[in-house]
Amino acid sequence: MFFDYHLHSQFSADSEMTMEELCQTAVQKGLKEIAITDHHDIDYQDNTIEFLIDKEKYLKAIEKMQKKYEGKLIIRKGIEMGLQSHILTECDQYLKDDFDFVIASFHTAEKNDLYNGDFFSGYSQWEAYIQYLKTVLKVVKEYDNYNVIGHLDIIRRYGDFEKKPDLLENEQAENLIKEILKTIIKKNKGLEVNTSGYRLDGQNPLPSFEILKLYHQLGGEILTLGSDSHKTEDIAQKFDYTISQLRKIGFEKLTTFNKMKAEFHEL
Ligand SMILES: [Zn+2]
Ligand SMILES: [Zn+2]
């Protein structure tokens, strides 16, 4: 019944897994369906690494796996798009109608990289968090060519801060998150629950359970589950625990996607 909807193969510059290893491990772990979601970050500001995919090669490689694993594992053509407000037209041109599933992720804000810390210079911790959320809100208001927002509160992972508070602890941040959630709900977009988040505080996926509660209260129902694995041992990481927590919050379904159309499965 498990679906891992966030997986990186050798097509991502930062992944150690081949597509073959990824699919093999998914079968071994008893997954029924996966989406391979390699990185495509147009105009990524850190020039030391390139997160761009040769789409033809990538889709062909997935099709090869689909054939090889037919009857054993459903494999969807996914992608994790790094969104920025100045590249949205390019994103559309790249995506066309070629994918089953698109994660909208924010790895940069204001043309600065989050991962290498550039974005944080000149900001206090909360100023940085709030600026990041404003960036997300601006894009989700304008852009629709995706299914779920990836790791919504990923900003907590970066920046050299001792404390990594839940974003709902600050009123301005809370209001921005509410607005983001209301916007995506209205537009029929969803959230992913990214279990790589447990690496941050041991207790929460990305976004945190508090944010997921808020999403549920506001009427959000579209939810995918993904491990954001870059190596085999992380595939389906902490899925049992996460699902039990999601049930406690009140979610009843998980979502998968086929040609960008949502399919719902009882939790
Ligand atoms: Zn990401
Ligand atoms: Zn990822």
CSV table of C-alpha atoms and ligand atoms in Angstrom, one decimal:
chain,number,residue,atom,x,y,z
A,1,MET,CA,0.0,0.0,0.0
A,2,PHE,CA,3.0,2.3,0.3
A,3,PHE,CA,4.0,4.8,-2.3
A,4,ASP,CA,7.3,6.6,-2.3
A,5,TYR,CA,6.8,9.7,-4.3
A,6,HIS,CA,10.2,11.5,-3.9
A,7,LEU,CA,13.2,9.6,-5.1
A,8,HIS,CA,16.5,10.7,-6.7
A,9,SER,CA,18.5,8.5,-9.2
A,10,GLN,CA,21.8,9.1,-11.0
A,11,PHE,CA,20.1,11.8,-13.0
A,12,SER,CA,20.4,14.1,-9.9
A,13,ALA,CA,23.9,15.4,-9.4
A,14,ASP,CA,23.7,14.7,-5.7
A,15,SER,CA,22.3,11.1,-5.8
A,16,GLU,CA,24.3,7.9,-5.2
A,17,MET,CA,21.6,5.5,-6.6
A,18,THR,CA,21.1,4.2,-10.1
A,19,MET,CA,17.6,3.9,-11.3
A,20,GLU,CA,18.0,0.2,-11.3
A,21,GLU,CA,19.1,0.1,-7.7
A,22,LEU,CA,16.3,2.4,-6.8
A,23,CYS,CA,13.6,0.2,-8.4
A,24,GLN,CA,15.1,-3.0,-7.0
A,25,THR,CA,15.1,-1.6,-3.5
A,26,ALA,CA,11.6,-0.3,-3.8
A,27,VAL,CA,10.4,-3.9,-4.7
A,28,GLN,CA,12.4,-5.4,-1.9
A,29,LYS,CA,10.8,-3.0,0.6
A,30,GLY,CA,7.4,-4.0,-0.6
A,31,LEU,CA,6.4,-0.7,-2.3
A,32,LYS,CA,3.6,-0.8,-4.7
A,33,GLU,CA,4.2,2.4,-6.6
A,34,ILE,CA,7.0,5.0,-6.8
A,35,ALA,CA,7.6,8.3,-8.6
A,36,ILE,CA,11.2,9.0,-9.7
A,37,THR,CA,11.6,12.7,-9.1
A,38,ASP,CA,15.0,13.9,-10.1
A,39,HIS,CA,16.1,17.5,-9.8
A,40,HIS,CA,15.6,20.1,-12.4
A,41,ASP,CA,16.7,23.5,-11.1
A,42,ILE,CA,16.8,26.2,-13.9
A,43,ASP,CA,19.1,29.1,-13.1
A,44,TYR,CA,20.4,27.5,-10.0
A,45,GLN,CA,22.8,30.1,-8.5
A,46,ASP,CA,25.4,27.7,-7.1
A,47,ASN,CA,27.6,27.1,-10.1
A,48,THR,CA,29.6,24.4,-8.4
A,49,ILE,CA,26.9,21.9,-9.1
A,50,GLU,CA,24.4,21.5,-11.9
A,51,PHE,CA,20.8,20.3,-11.3
A,52,LEU,CA,19.6,20.0,-14.9
A,53,ILE,CA,18.2,16.9,-16.6
A,54,ASP,CA,18.4,15.8,-20.2
A,55,LYS,CA,14.7,15.2,-20.4
A,56,GLU,CA,14.7,12.8,-23.4
A,57,LYS,CA,17.4,10.5,-21.8
A,58,TYR,CA,15.6,10.7,-18.4
A,59,LEU,CA,12.2,9.7,-19.7
A,60,LYS,CA,13.7,6.9,-21.8
A,61,ALA,CA,15.5,5.6,-18.7
A,62,ILE,CA,12.2,5.6,-16.7
A,63,GLU,CA,10.4,3.9,-19.6
A,64,LYS,CA,13.0,1.2,-19.6
A,65,MET,CA,12.4,0.6,-15.9
A,66,GLN,CA,8.6,0.6,-16.4
A,67,LYS,CA,9.0,-2.2,-18.8
A,68,LYS,CA,11.4,-4.2,-16.7
A,69,TYR,CA,9.3,-3.9,-13.6
A,70,GLU,CA,5.9,-4.3,-15.2
A,71,GLY,CA,3.6,-6.3,-12.9
A,72,LYS,CA,5.9,-5.8,-9.9
A,73,LEU,CA,6.1,-2.0,-9.4
A,74,ILE,CA,4.3,0.9,-10.8
A,75,ILE,CA,6.8,3.6,-11.7
A,76,ARG,CA,5.7,7.1,-12.5
A,77,LYS,CA,7.5,9.8,-14.4
A,78,GLY,CA,8.1,12.4,-11.8
A,79,ILE,CA,10.3,15.5,-11.5
A,80,GLU,CA,11.3,17.9,-8.7
A,81,MET,CA,11.3,21.3,-10.2
A,82,GLY,CA,13.1,24.1,-8.4
A,83,LEU,CA,10.8,27.0,-8.8
A,84,GLN,CA,11.7,30.7,-8.9
A,85,SER,CA,9.4,33.5,-9.9
A,86,HIS,CA,11.6,34.6,-12.9
A,87,ILE,CA,11.8,31.2,-14.6
A,88,LEU,CA,8.2,30.0,-14.6
A,89,THR,CA,7.8,30.3,-18.4
A,90,GLU,CA,10.9,28.2,-18.9
A,91,CYS,CA,9.5,25.6,-16.4
A,92,ASP,CA,6.4,25.3,-18.5
A,93,GLN,CA,8.4,24.9,-21.7
A,94,TYR,CA,10.5,22.2,-20.2
A,95,LEU,CA,7.6,20.2,-18.6
A,96,LYS,CA,5.1,20.3,-21.4
A,97,ASP,CA,2.8,17.3,-20.8
A,98,ASP,CA,5.5,14.8,-20.4
A,99,PHE,CA,5.3,13.9,-16.7
A,100,ASP,CA,3.0,12.1,-14.4
A,101,PHE,CA,3.9,14.0,-11.3
A,102,VAL,CA,5.6,17.3,-10.6
A,103,ILE,CA,6.9,18.4,-7.2
A,104,ALA,CA,7.3,22.2,-6.8
A,105,SER,CA,10.3,22.8,-4.6
A,106,PHE,CA,12.1,25.9,-3.4
A,107,HIS,CA,15.8,25.4,-3.2
A,108,THR,CA,16.5,29.1,-3.7
A,109,ALA,CA,14.9,32.4,-2.8
A,110,GLU,CA,15.5,35.9,-4.1
A,111,LYS,CA,18.1,34.4,-6.5
A,112,ASN,CA,20.1,33.0,-3.7
A,113,ASP,CA,20.9,29.5,-2.7
A,114,LEU,CA,19.4,28.2,0.6
A,115,TYR,CA,21.7,25.2,0.8
A,116,ASN,CA,25.0,27.0,0.7
A,117,GLY,CA,23.7,29.7,3.1
A,118,ASP,CA,24.0,32.7,0.7
A,119,PHE,CA,20.3,33.6,1.1
A,120,PHE,CA,20.7,34.1,4.9
A,121,SER,CA,23.3,36.9,4.8
A,122,GLY,CA,21.9,40.2,6.0
A,123,TYR,CA,18.8,38.6,7.5
A,124,SER,CA,18.0,37.6,11.1
A,125,GLN,CA,16.6,34.1,11.4
A,126,TRP,CA,12.9,35.1,11.3
A,127,GLU,CA,13.5,37.7,8.6
A,128,ALA,CA,15.0,35.0,6.4
A,129,TYR,CA,12.1,32.6,7.1
A,130,ILE,CA,9.6,35.2,6.3
A,131,GLN,CA,11.3,36.3,3.1
A,132,TYR,CA,11.4,32.6,2.1
A,133,LEU,CA,7.7,32.2,2.7
A,134,LYS,CA,6.9,35.4,0.8
A,135,THR,CA,8.8,33.9,-2.2
A,136,VAL,CA,6.8,30.7,-2.0
A,137,LEU,CA,3.5,32.5,-1.7
A,138,LYS,CA,4.3,34.7,-4.7
A,139,VAL,CA,5.0,31.6,-6.9
A,140,VAL,CA,2.0,29.5,-5.8
A,141,LYS,CA,-0.3,32.4,-6.5
A,142,GLU,CA,1.1,32.7,-10.1
A,143,TYR,CA,2.0,29.1,-11.0
A,144,ASP,CA,-0.1,26.0,-11.5
A,145,ASN,CA,2.0,23.4,-13.4
A,146,TYR,CA,2.7,21.1,-10.5
A,147,ASN,CA,0.9,18.7,-8.1
A,148,VAL,CA,2.4,19.2,-4.7
A,149,ILE,CA,4.7,21.6,-2.9
A,150,GLY,CA,7.9,19.8,-1.8
A,151,HIS,CA,9.2,20.1,1.8
A,152,LEU,CA,7.4,23.3,2.5
A,153,ASP,CA,9.3,24.3,5.6
A,154,ILE,CA,12.8,23.3,4.3
A,155,ILE,CA,14.1,26.7,5.2
A,156,ARG,CA,14.4,25.4,8.8
A,157,ARG,CA,17.1,23.0,7.6
A,158,TYR,CA,19.4,25.6,6.4
A,159,GLY,CA,21.1,28.7,7.9
A,160,ASP,CA,23.6,28.4,10.7
A,161,PHE,CA,21.0,28.7,13.5
A,162,GLU,CA,21.2,26.9,16.8
A,163,LYS,CA,17.4,26.6,17.2
A,164,LYS,CA,15.2,25.4,14.4
A,165,PRO,CA,11.7,26.5,15.5
A,166,ASP,CA,8.5,25.4,13.9
A,167,LEU,CA,7.5,28.2,11.5
A,168,LEU,CA,4.1,28.5,13.2
A,169,GLU,CA,5.8,29.9,16.3
A,170,ASN,CA,6.0,33.3,14.6
A,171,GLU,CA,2.7,35.1,13.8
A,172,GLN,CA,3.8,36.6,10.6
A,173,ALA,CA,5.2,33.3,9.4
A,174,GLU,CA,2.0,31.6,10.5
A,175,ASN,CA,-0.1,34.0,8.5
A,176,LEU,CA,2.0,33.4,5.4
A,177,ILE,CA,1.7,29.7,5.8
A,178,LYS,CA,-2.0,29.9,6.1
A,179,GLU,CA,-2.2,32.0,3.0
A,180,ILE,CA,0.0,29.5,1.1
A,181,LEU,CA,-2.1,26.6,2.2
A,182,LYS,CA,-5.4,28.3,1.4
A,183,THR,CA,-4.1,29.2,-2.0
A,184,ILE,CA,-3.0,25.7,-2.9
A,185,ILE,CA,-6.2,24.2,-1.6
A,186,LYS,CA,-8.3,26.5,-3.7
A,187,LYS,CA,-6.2,25.6,-6.7
A,188,ASN,CA,-6.5,21.9,-6.1
A,189,LYS,CA,-2.8,21.5,-5.4
A,190,GLY,CA,-1.3,19.4,-2.5
A,191,LEU,CA,1.5,19.1,-0.1
A,192,GLU,CA,4.1,16.4,0.1
A,193,VAL,CA,5.1,14.8,3.5
A,194,ASN,CA,8.9,14.5,3.1
A,195,THR,CA,10.3,12.0,5.6
A,196,SER,CA,13.9,13.3,5.2
A,197,GLY,CA,12.7,15.9,7.7
A,198,TYR,CA,13.3,13.5,10.6
A,199,ARG,CA,17.0,14.1,10.0
A,200,LEU,CA,16.5,17.6,11.3
A,201,ASP,CA,14.8,17.2,14.7
A,202,GLY,CA,14.1,13.5,14.8
A,203,GLN,CA,10.4,14.2,15.3
A,204,ASN,CA,8.9,15.8,12.2
A,205,PRO,CA,8.8,15.3,8.5
A,206,LEU,CA,8.9,18.4,6.2
A,207,PRO,CA,6.5,20.1,6.7
A,208,SER,CA,6.1,19.6,10.5
A,209,PHE,CA,3.1,17.8,11.9
A,210,GLU,CA,1.8,21.2,13.2
A,211,ILE,CA,1.7,22.6,9.6
A,212,LEU,CA,0.1,19.3,8.4
A,213,LYS,CA,-2.6,19.8,11.1
A,214,LEU,CA,-3.2,23.3,9.9
A,215,TYR,CA,-3.5,22.0,6.3
A,216,HIS,CA,-6.0,19.4,7.4
A,217,GLN,CA,-8.0,22.0,9.4
A,218,LEU,CA,-8.2,24.2,6.4
A,219,GLY,CA,-9.6,21.4,4.3
A,220,GLY,CA,-6.4,20.1,2.5
A,221,GLU,CA,-6.7,16.6,1.3
A,222,ILE,CA,-4.1,16.1,-1.4
A,223,LEU,CA,-1.1,14.6,0.3
A,224,THR,CA,1.8,12.6,-1.2
A,225,LEU,CA,4.4,10.7,0.9
A,226,GLY,CA,8.1,10.8,-0.1
A,227,SER,CA,11.4,9.9,1.4
A,228,ASP,CA,13.6,12.2,-0.8
A,229,SER,CA,16.1,9.4,-0.9
A,230,HIS,CA,19.5,9.8,-2.6
A,231,LYS,CA,20.6,6.4,-1.4
A,232,THR,CA,18.9,3.0,-1.1
A,233,GLU,CA,18.7,2.8,2.7
A,234,ASP,CA,16.6,5.9,2.9
A,235,ILE,CA,13.8,4.6,0.6
A,236,ALA,CA,10.4,4.6,2.5
A,237,GLN,CA,12.2,5.8,5.6
A,238,LYS,CA,9.8,6.1,8.6
A,239,PHE,CA,6.7,5.6,6.5
A,240,ASP,CA,4.9,3.5,9.1
A,241,TYR,CA,5.3,6.0,11.9
A,242,THR,CA,4.5,8.9,9.6
A,243,ILE,CA,1.3,7.3,8.4
A,244,SER,CA,0.1,6.6,11.9
A,245,GLN,CA,0.7,10.3,12.8
A,246,LEU,CA,-1.2,11.4,9.7
A,247,ARG,CA,-4.1,9.2,10.7
A,248,LYS,CA,-4.1,10.8,14.1
A,249,ILE,CA,-4.3,14.2,12.5
A,250,GLY,CA,-7.4,13.0,10.6
A,251,PHE,CA,-6.1,12.4,7.1
A,252,GLU,CA,-7.8,9.5,5.5
A,253,LYS,CA,-6.2,9.2,2.1
A,254,LEU,CA,-2.8,9.4,0.4
A,255,THR,CA,-2.5,10.6,-3.2
A,256,THR,CA,-0.7,9.3,-6.2
A,257,PHE,CA,-0.6,10.8,-9.7
A,258,ASN,CA,-1.0,9.4,-13.2
A,259,LYS,CA,-0.5,11.9,-16.0
A,260,MET,CA,-0.9,14.7,-13.5
A,261,LYS,CA,-4.3,13.4,-12.3
A,262,ALA,CA,-4.8,12.6,-8.6
A,263,GLU,CA,-5.7,9.1,-7.5
A,264,PHE,CA,-6.7,8.6,-3.9
A,265,HIS,CA,-5.9,5.6,-1.6
A,266,GLU,CA,-7.3,4.9,1.8
A,267,LEU,CA,-4.7,5.3,4.5
B,1,ZN,ZN,14.3,19.3,-2.7
B,2,ZN,ZN,14.5,15.9,-3.5
